[in-house]
Each structure stands twice: as structure tokens, then as C-alpha cells.
Amino acid sequence: MPARFVPTVAVLAALALWPAAARAQLVKPAPGQNPFYATAIPEGRTPNRLGNLTLNAALRTRFDAIDGQYRNSGPISDSMFTSRAQIFGEWDTGPIRLGFELMDARAYPRQPNSTVDTGAINAMEMVQLQATAELGSLLGAGTTSELTIGRMSMDVGSRRLLGRPQFRNTANGLTGVRLDRRDAAGNQLLLLWSMPQIRLPREPARVRDNAVVWDRETTDQQIMLASHAWALPHNGVVQLYAYGFLERDAPGFASTDRRLFTPGIRWFQPPRPGAFDHDVEAVLQMGSVSTSSAATARRVDQRGWFIHATAGYTIPGAVNLRVAGVIDAASGDRFNAAGTSTGETVTRFDTLIGARRWEWGPSSLYGPLNRANIVSPSLRLEANTGPWFDVFLAWRGLWLESGQDQFAVTGLRSPTGNLGRRAGNQFEARVRYWPIKGRVRFDVGALLLDKGRFLRQAPGVRSQADTNYAYWDTSIFF
């Protein structure tokens, strides 16, 4: 680790004593129930209930730092303090539940040209405001159904195409209508029509000032989903789904006018002691897009794909040691020899509004990797002593799927492809510990991006040095 990171680590250690709050997970639903997505309630903790009212809160602070910038913009080194406060409430009247989530996400970067954006800042926002009607067996004998209307946030399936980020400081919000139907065997149907919330403000200076502007939604951007999941033994699942994504320009919002149809299939068996687990998912994508956000940009066909496969085994014992092998691959664009045109078809995969931290590493000041123009094998070693302590180590090899396209979300591209497809390696370690069970949690992580030829020599590279990144989250749940 470079010498300049020594003071960073010292500050991180000091911040462990600060009150804050972090990634809380959804309270597990009862069979047939699809509760409000309550990120202010950590998994395993009983919600605070007073009669029909549930009220919880969370506060998270983070200090993170990066050195050896991988992007083609921003400072070579930077650090940032972020905070996120959440209040979650729900009133359960019986057949109707009314819920809200108020979030205040703010960031204070050290450098004036920091890469901070609305992924870290969304001051004072009503992320969720919804009504859920319990329909009982209205849609079939032996079934349980719910209809939710309003602002909502959710995880669907693997979370790779639609999910709520847990590490990122801000949320993915949707405004629309959701119908859930589950039968006695645990098979579940999900239908969704929604408008993604557009985080505001959009002007960089106002974002960095933590300006309070209500996010908006518009029919100029819509996402639809039909999904059916068949329950398997030991909480396994087979899921078939199809997403639709429609987008067009609107006042103050230029877009690439995406019209995408994204069907997929997933076969999942979760980890458990003394057993093998797996997660296999394959996705196709087709439709049309504009070649840029300019009003005069020409439209071309879209054809993309993504695959994921994990195989793991958990050794039973006091630490539940799990070893897993992973492969991810997502298509990139093909260009002519000069690297100036993709012709009449683009082939870069679009991950829609999926989450990524648990597979690709932290976002915030880091975040070079995503499901676009990448081929990446990985090895993971995980251990936990129960819900109050866990640790993992991970390695990822990094290749471009197309040597001429932008690599993942780095902003770097070799138009002629003369730098080859090898991008490097990513090494990651994380530890989470609850010093006060159910109340306070520390989350500490560090990464090394070992740059290969492409990441060192691509046009516009800011630094040829390897990228170092570290963070410390402290969480308090009320």
C-alpha cells in the first residue's frame, strides 16, 4: 500500500467510533407475503412496532479513499465522507398497508474535481411512499396476492437487472404498480409497470452542494417486468422473466431512446453447510437505441447478452467456510477497423437498473466494473460465525469481451483494439462485525486494481499506477 494511504487508514480507524448506519437488509417475509422493502431494518432484527405502526431508523457514515485513478477523468487520488439517514414507517390496517421511507444521502469529497455524483448524493428524498392492498385468494384458491401502488424500491431475482444498491449511498426508486401472487408451493408471479425515479438535481455544482430537489418520474422512461419463479427444495428457485424498457427524450432529459426487450432464465440454489450451491443465469437483449443522446442521432438495432455462473461448497463447522468459483461475461460493441462505427447494430449489454456491489466490488469513489463488455472469472473464499461476523476474500481476472469497446464503466476505450483484451486483476477483502448485535455494525473493505496493459495505456488514462481503494462504514440502527 502506498505511503500516502497510511493516514487514510488512520482516519478510517478513527471513524469506527462514529455513530452511523449501513447496509440493512429486508426483514424476511412470511410465506406468501411481500413486505415493504425496509432497508432501515437489518435482517434478524425485530421491527419496532407500536400497535399497527412500525417505525425504524438508520444512520450510516462512510469514509473512503482512492489512489491511482482508473478513470479518464477526476483526480488521481481522492477521499470522501458520506452520510445516509433513513426513516422507515408502515401502518398496517389489515387489508391495506401504508408505508414510507425518507432518505437523506449526502457526500463531502476532498477534491473539487471529484467524481462524486447522484450515486452518492440525494438529499432529503421520499424514496418510498406506497399503499399495498392484500388481495388474499382473489387470484386463485390457495394463493396469496398483493397489489402495491406508489413509490417503491425492490430486489427482483438475482438483482442483476433490477435491484436496490446496498453499498451505494443512494437508492434506485420506482413509481408504479406491482402485483405479487404466490401459491401454496411457494411459486411466485410478479408483474410490474413503473417509471424509474430520476435523481435530481443533475447539475454537478448543485449535486456537490447537496441541494435538496425532489426526484421526478416520467412516462418518458418506463420499465416493465413479468416474472415467474418456481420454488425448489432448500430455498432453491428456477425463474423465467422478461423486462421491457422504453425511453425517449423529455425536456431537460436527453437519452439514447432505448427500446429494449430483455428475457432471461435463472437456476439458483443458495449456500448451506455441507452442500454444494450454484447460481446460473443467462440473459438476452434485443431492441433498438440511438447512437448518442443527440436529437439527430440515428437509430440502430440492439443485440446483447450476459451470462453468470457460480458453483460453491460450504464446509460445515464453526466458521462455515465457503469456496466458490464464478464466471461472468457480457457483450461489448463491435466496430469497424477504424473504431468509428458499429454499423447498423450495437451489441453492448445494458444492465438496466441492476445492483452490483456483492459481485463487482464497491462503487462510491471506486466502481470500474459492471455487466458490459467484460469477461471475468473469479474465486471467492467466505466465512462467517453467524449473522454478527463475516469476512470474504476475492480475486477477479479482467478481460474485455470486445477489444474496441469501452471496458465496463471505466470510460476507457481503445478504438483500434491494438491494446488487446487483458485489463488486469482485482483483489478484494471485506470484514463486517456487529459490536452491539442488531444495533451497531462495522463494515471495512480494501481493494487493489492490478492494472494490465489496457488500463495502463488506453487513451485518456489519468494514472498508470495500480488503483488502491479502502473504506470504513459504521452503522447504527434505531
CSV table of N, CA, C and O in Angstrom, one decimal, residues 164-239:
chain,number,residue,atom,x,y,z
A,164,ARG,N,-32.0,-2.9,-5.6
A,164,ARG,CA,-31.6,-1.8,-4.8
A,164,ARG,C,-30.2,-1.9,-4.3
A,164,ARG,O,-29.8,-2.8,-3.6
A,165,PRO,N,-29.3,-0.9,-4.7
A,165,PRO,CA,-27.9,-1.0,-4.2
A,165,PRO,C,-27.9,-0.9,-2.7
A,165,PRO,O,-28.6,-0.1,-2.1
A,166,GLN,N,-27.0,-1.6,-2.1
A,166,GLN,CA,-26.8,-1.6,-0.7
A,166,GLN,C,-25.6,-0.8,-0.3
A,166,GLN,O,-25.6,-0.1,0.7
A,167,PHE,N,-24.5,-0.9,-1.0
A,167,PHE,CA,-23.3,-0.2,-0.7
A,167,PHE,C,-23.4,1.3,-1.2
A,167,PHE,O,-23.0,2.2,-0.4
A,168,ARG,N,-24.0,1.5,-2.3
A,168,ARG,CA,-24.1,2.9,-2.9
A,168,ARG,C,-24.9,3.7,-1.9
A,168,ARG,O,-25.9,3.2,-1.2
A,169,ASN,N,-24.6,5.0,-1.8
A,169,ASN,CA,-25.3,5.9,-0.8
A,169,ASN,C,-26.7,6.2,-1.1
A,169,ASN,O,-27.5,6.5,-0.3
A,170,THR,N,-27.1,6.1,-2.4
A,170,THR,CA,-28.5,6.4,-2.8
A,170,THR,C,-29.2,5.2,-3.3
A,170,THR,O,-28.6,4.1,-3.5
A,171,ALA,N,-30.5,5.3,-3.5
A,171,ALA,CA,-31.3,4.2,-3.8
A,171,ALA,C,-31.8,4.2,-5.3
A,171,ALA,O,-31.8,5.3,-5.9
A,172,ASN,N,-32.2,3.1,-5.8
A,172,ASN,CA,-32.9,3.0,-7.1
A,172,ASN,C,-34.4,3.0,-6.7
A,172,ASN,O,-34.9,2.0,-6.1
A,173,GLY,N,-35.1,4.0,-7.1
A,173,GLY,CA,-36.5,4.1,-6.8
A,173,GLY,C,-37.4,4.0,-8.1
A,173,GLY,O,-37.0,4.3,-9.2
A,174,LEU,N,-38.6,3.4,-7.9
A,174,LEU,CA,-39.5,3.2,-9.0
A,174,LEU,C,-40.9,3.8,-8.5
A,174,LEU,O,-41.2,3.7,-7.3
A,175,THR,N,-41.6,4.3,-9.5
A,175,THR,CA,-43.0,4.7,-9.2
A,175,THR,C,-43.9,4.0,-10.1
A,175,THR,O,-43.8,4.1,-11.4
A,176,GLY,N,-44.9,3.2,-9.6
A,176,GLY,CA,-45.7,2.5,-10.5
A,176,GLY,C,-46.6,1.5,-9.7
A,176,GLY,O,-47.1,1.8,-8.6
A,177,VAL,N,-46.9,0.4,-10.4
A,177,VAL,CA,-47.8,-0.6,-9.8
A,177,VAL,C,-47.1,-2.0,-9.9
A,177,VAL,O,-46.5,-2.4,-10.9
A,178,ARG,N,-47.3,-2.7,-8.8
A,178,ARG,CA,-46.7,-4.1,-8.7
A,178,ARG,C,-47.7,-5.1,-8.2
A,178,ARG,O,-48.4,-4.8,-7.2
A,179,LEU,N,-47.8,-6.2,-8.8
A,179,LEU,CA,-48.7,-7.3,-8.4
A,179,LEU,C,-47.9,-8.5,-8.1
A,179,LEU,O,-47.1,-9.0,-8.9
A,180,ASP,N,-48.0,-9.1,-6.9
A,180,ASP,CA,-47.4,-10.3,-6.5
A,180,ASP,C,-48.4,-11.4,-6.2
A,180,ASP,O,-49.4,-11.1,-5.5
A,181,ARG,N,-48.2,-12.6,-6.7
A,181,ARG,CA,-49.1,-13.7,-6.4
A,181,ARG,C,-48.2,-14.9,-6.1
A,181,ARG,O,-47.3,-15.3,-6.8
A,182,ARG,N,-48.5,-15.6,-4.9
A,182,ARG,CA,-47.8,-16.7,-4.5
A,182,ARG,C,-48.7,-17.8,-4.1
A,182,ARG,O,-49.7,-17.6,-3.5
A,183,ASP,N,-48.4,-19.1,-4.6
A,183,ASP,CA,-49.3,-20.2,-4.3
A,183,ASP,C,-48.7,-21.0,-3.1
A,183,ASP,O,-47.7,-20.6,-2.5
A,184,ALA,N,-49.4,-22.0,-2.7
A,184,ALA,CA,-49.1,-22.8,-1.5
A,184,ALA,C,-47.7,-23.4,-1.6
A,184,ALA,O,-47.1,-23.7,-0.6
A,185,ALA,N,-47.3,-23.7,-2.8
A,185,ALA,CA,-46.0,-24.4,-3.0
A,185,ALA,C,-44.8,-23.4,-3.0
A,185,ALA,O,-43.7,-23.8,-3.1
A,186,GLY,N,-45.1,-22.1,-2.9
A,186,GLY,CA,-44.1,-21.1,-2.9
A,186,GLY,C,-43.7,-20.5,-4.3
A,186,GLY,O,-42.9,-19.7,-4.4
A,187,ASN,N,-44.4,-21.0,-5.3
A,187,ASN,CA,-44.2,-20.4,-6.7
A,187,ASN,C,-44.8,-19.0,-6.7
A,187,ASN,O,-45.8,-18.7,-6.2
A,188,GLN,N,-44.1,-18.1,-7.4
A,188,GLN,CA,-44.4,-16.7,-7.3
A,188,GLN,C,-44.5,-16.1,-8.7
A,188,GLN,O,-43.6,-16.2,-9.5
A,189,LEU,N,-45.5,-15.3,-8.9
A,189,LEU,CA,-45.7,-14.5,-10.1
A,189,LEU,C,-45.6,-13.0,-9.8
A,189,LEU,O,-46.1,-12.6,-8.8
A,190,LEU,N,-44.8,-12.3,-10.5
A,190,LEU,CA,-44.6,-10.9,-10.3
A,190,LEU,C,-44.8,-10.1,-11.6
A,190,LEU,O,-44.2,-10.5,-12.6
A,191,LEU,N,-45.7,-9.1,-11.6
A,191,LEU,CA,-46.0,-8.2,-12.7
A,191,LEU,C,-45.7,-6.8,-12.2
A,191,LEU,O,-46.1,-6.4,-11.2
A,192,LEU,N,-45.0,-6.0,-13.1
A,192,LEU,CA,-44.6,-4.7,-12.7
A,192,LEU,C,-44.7,-3.8,-13.9
A,192,LEU,O,-44.2,-4.1,-15.0
A,193,TRP,N,-45.2,-2.6,-13.6
A,193,TRP,CA,-45.1,-1.4,-14.5
A,193,TRP,C,-44.7,-0.3,-13.7
A,193,TRP,O,-45.3,0.0,-12.7
A,194,SER,N,-43.6,0.4,-14.1
A,194,SER,CA,-43.1,1.5,-13.3
A,194,SER,C,-42.3,2.5,-14.1
A,194,SER,O,-41.9,2.3,-15.3
A,195,MET,N,-42.1,3.6,-13.5
A,195,MET,CA,-41.2,4.7,-14.0
A,195,MET,C,-40.0,4.9,-13.1
A,195,MET,O,-40.2,5.2,-11.9
A,196,PRO,N,-38.8,4.7,-13.5
A,196,PRO,CA,-37.6,4.9,-12.7
A,196,PRO,C,-37.6,6.3,-12.2
A,196,PRO,O,-37.8,7.3,-13.0
A,197,GLN,N,-37.3,6.5,-10.9
A,197,GLN,CA,-37.1,7.9,-10.4
A,197,GLN,C,-35.8,8.5,-10.9
A,197,GLN,O,-34.7,7.8,-10.8
A,198,ILE,N,-35.8,9.7,-11.4
A,198,ILE,CA,-34.7,10.4,-11.9
A,198,ILE,C,-34.1,11.2,-10.8
A,198,ILE,O,-34.8,12.2,-10.3
A,199,ARG,N,-32.9,10.9,-10.3
A,199,ARG,CA,-32.3,11.6,-9.2
A,199,ARG,C,-32.0,13.0,-9.6
A,199,ARG,O,-31.3,13.2,-10.6
A,200,LEU,N,-32.4,14.0,-8.8
A,200,LEU,CA,-32.1,15.4,-9.0
A,200,LEU,C,-31.5,16.1,-7.8
A,200,LEU,O,-31.7,15.6,-6.7
A,201,PRO,N,-30.7,17.2,-8.1
A,201,PRO,CA,-30.5,17.9,-9.3
A,201,PRO,C,-29.5,17.1,-10.2
A,201,PRO,O,-28.9,16.2,-9.8
A,202,ARG,N,-29.4,17.6,-11.5
A,202,ARG,CA,-28.5,17.0,-12.4
A,202,ARG,C,-27.2,17.8,-12.6
A,202,ARG,O,-26.2,17.3,-13.1
A,203,GLU,N,-27.2,19.1,-12.3
A,203,GLU,CA,-26.1,20.0,-12.5
A,203,GLU,C,-25.0,19.6,-11.4
A,203,GLU,O,-25.3,19.6,-10.2
A,204,PRO,N,-23.8,19.3,-11.9
A,204,PRO,CA,-22.7,18.9,-10.9
A,204,PRO,C,-22.5,19.8,-9.7
A,204,PRO,O,-22.3,19.3,-8.6
A,205,ALA,N,-22.5,21.1,-10.0
A,205,ALA,CA,-22.3,22.0,-8.9
A,205,ALA,C,-23.4,21.9,-7.8
A,205,ALA,O,-23.1,21.9,-6.6
A,206,ARG,N,-24.6,21.8,-8.2
A,206,ARG,CA,-25.7,21.7,-7.2
A,206,ARG,C,-25.7,20.3,-6.5
A,206,ARG,O,-26.0,20.2,-5.4
A,207,VAL,N,-25.3,19.3,-7.3
A,207,VAL,CA,-25.2,18.0,-6.6
A,207,VAL,C,-24.2,18.1,-5.5
A,207,VAL,O,-24.4,17.6,-4.4
A,208,ARG,N,-23.0,18.6,-5.8
A,208,ARG,CA,-21.9,18.7,-4.8
A,208,ARG,C,-22.3,19.6,-3.6
A,208,ARG,O,-21.7,19.5,-2.5
A,209,ASP,N,-23.2,20.5,-3.8
A,209,ASP,CA,-23.7,21.4,-2.7
A,209,ASP,C,-24.8,20.7,-1.9
A,209,ASP,O,-25.4,21.3,-1.0
A,210,ASN,N,-25.1,19.4,-2.2
A,210,ASN,CA,-26.1,18.7,-1.5
A,210,ASN,C,-27.5,19.4,-1.6
A,210,ASN,O,-28.2,19.4,-0.6
A,211,ALA,N,-27.8,19.9,-2.7
A,211,ALA,CA,-29.0,20.7,-2.9
A,211,ALA,C,-30.2,19.7,-2.8
A,211,ALA,O,-30.2,18.6,-3.2
A,212,VAL,N,-31.3,20.2,-2.1
A,212,VAL,CA,-32.5,19.4,-2.0
A,212,VAL,C,-33.4,19.7,-3.1
A,212,VAL,O,-34.0,20.8,-3.3
A,213,VAL,N,-33.6,18.7,-4.0
A,213,VAL,CA,-34.6,18.8,-5.1
A,213,VAL,C,-35.3,17.5,-5.2
A,213,VAL,O,-34.7,16.4,-5.2
A,214,TRP,N,-36.6,17.5,-5.2
A,214,TRP,CA,-37.5,16.3,-5.3
A,214,TRP,C,-37.2,15.6,-6.6
A,214,TRP,O,-37.3,16.1,-7.7
A,215,ASP,N,-36.9,14.3,-6.5
A,215,ASP,CA,-36.7,13.5,-7.7
A,215,ASP,C,-38.0,13.4,-8.4
A,215,ASP,O,-39.1,13.5,-7.9
A,216,ARG,N,-37.9,13.1,-9.7
A,216,ARG,CA,-39.1,13.0,-10.5
A,216,ARG,C,-39.2,11.7,-11.3
A,216,ARG,O,-38.1,11.1,-11.6
A,217,GLU,N,-40.3,11.4,-11.7
A,217,GLU,CA,-40.6,10.3,-12.6
A,217,GLU,C,-41.4,10.8,-13.8
A,217,GLU,O,-42.1,11.7,-13.7
A,218,THR,N,-41.3,10.1,-14.9
A,218,THR,CA,-42.0,10.5,-16.1
A,218,THR,C,-42.2,9.3,-17.0
A,218,THR,O,-41.5,8.3,-17.0
A,219,THR,N,-43.3,9.3,-17.8
A,219,THR,CA,-43.6,8.3,-18.7
A,219,THR,C,-42.7,8.2,-19.9
A,219,THR,O,-42.7,7.3,-20.7
A,220,ASP,N,-41.7,9.2,-19.9
A,220,ASP,CA,-40.7,9.2,-21.0
A,220,ASP,C,-39.7,8.1,-20.7
A,220,ASP,O,-38.8,7.9,-21.5
A,221,GLN,N,-39.7,7.5,-19.5
A,221,GLN,CA,-38.9,6.4,-19.2
A,221,GLN,C,-39.7,5.4,-18.3
A,221,GLN,O,-40.2,5.7,-17.3
A,222,GLN,N,-39.8,4.2,-18.9
A,222,GLN,CA,-40.6,3.2,-18.2
A,222,GLN,C,-39.9,1.8,-18.2
A,222,GLN,O,-39.2,1.5,-19.1
A,223,ILE,N,-40.2,1.0,-17.2
A,223,ILE,CA,-39.6,-0.3,-17.1
A,223,ILE,C,-40.8,-1.3,-16.7
A,223,ILE,O,-41.6,-0.9,-15.8
A,224,MET,N,-40.9,-2.4,-17.4
A,224,MET,CA,-41.9,-3.3,-17.2
A,224,MET,C,-41.3,-4.7,-17.0
A,224,MET,O,-40.2,-5.0,-17.5
A,225,LEU,N,-42.0,-5.6,-16.2
A,225,LEU,CA,-41.5,-6.9,-15.9
A,225,LEU,C,-42.6,-7.9,-15.7
A,225,LEU,O,-43.6,-7.6,-15.1
A,226,ALA,N,-42.4,-9.1,-16.3
A,226,ALA,CA,-43.2,-10.2,-16.0
A,226,ALA,C,-42.2,-11.3,-15.6
A,226,ALA,O,-41.3,-11.7,-16.3
A,227,SER,N,-42.5,-11.9,-14.4
A,227,SER,CA,-41.5,-12.9,-13.8
A,227,SER,C,-42.3,-14.0,-13.2
A,227,SER,O,-43.3,-13.8,-12.5
A,228,HIS,N,-41.9,-15.3,-13.4
A,228,HIS,CA,-42.5,-16.4,-12.7
A,228,HIS,C,-41.3,-17.2,-12.1
A,228,HIS,O,-40.4,-17.6,-12.8
A,229,ALA,N,-41.4,-17.5,-10.8
A,229,ALA,CA,-40.4,-18.3,-10.1
A,229,ALA,C,-41.0,-19.6,-9.5
A,229,ALA,O,-42.0,-19.5,-8.8
A,230,TRP,N,-40.4,-20.7,-9.8
A,230,TRP,CA,-40.8,-22.0,-9.3
A,230,TRP,C,-39.9,-22.4,-8.1
A,230,TRP,O,-38.7,-22.4,-8.2
A,231,ALA,N,-40.5,-22.6,-6.9
A,231,ALA,CA,-39.8,-23.0,-5.7
A,231,ALA,C,-39.2,-24.4,-5.8
A,231,ALA,O,-39.9,-25.3,-6.3
A,232,LEU,N,-37.9,-24.6,-5.4
A,232,LEU,CA,-37.3,-25.8,-5.3
A,232,LEU,C,-36.9,-26.2,-3.9
A,232,LEU,O,-37.0,-25.3,-3.0
A,233,PRO,N,-36.6,-27.4,-3.6
A,233,PRO,CA,-36.2,-27.7,-2.2
A,233,PRO,C,-35.0,-26.9,-1.7
A,233,PRO,O,-34.2,-26.4,-2.5
A,234,HIS,N,-34.9,-26.7,-0.4
A,234,HIS,CA,-33.8,-26.0,0.2
A,234,HIS,C,-33.7,-24.5,-0.3
A,234,HIS,O,-32.6,-24.0,-0.5
A,235,ASN,N,-34.9,-23.9,-0.5
A,235,ASN,CA,-35.0,-22.5,-0.9
A,235,ASN,C,-34.4,-22.2,-2.3
A,235,ASN,O,-34.1,-21.1,-2.6
A,236,GLY,N,-34.3,-23.2,-3.1
A,236,GLY,CA,-33.8,-23.0,-4.5
A,236,GLY,C,-35.0,-22.5,-5.3
A,236,GLY,O,-36.1,-22.4,-4.9
A,237,VAL,N,-34.6,-22.0,-6.5
A,237,VAL,CA,-35.6,-21.4,-7.4
A,237,VAL,C,-35.2,-21.5,-8.8
A,237,VAL,O,-34.0,-21.5,-9.2
A,238,VAL,N,-36.2,-21.7,-9.7
A,238,VAL,CA,-36.0,-21.5,-11.2
A,238,VAL,C,-36.9,-20.4,-11.6
A,238,VAL,O,-38.1,-20.4,-11.3
A,239,GLN,N,-36.3,-19.4,-12.2
A,239,GLN,CA,-37.0,-18.2,-12.6
A,239,GLN,C,-36.9,-17.9,-14.1
A,239,GLN,O,-35.8,-17.9,-14.7
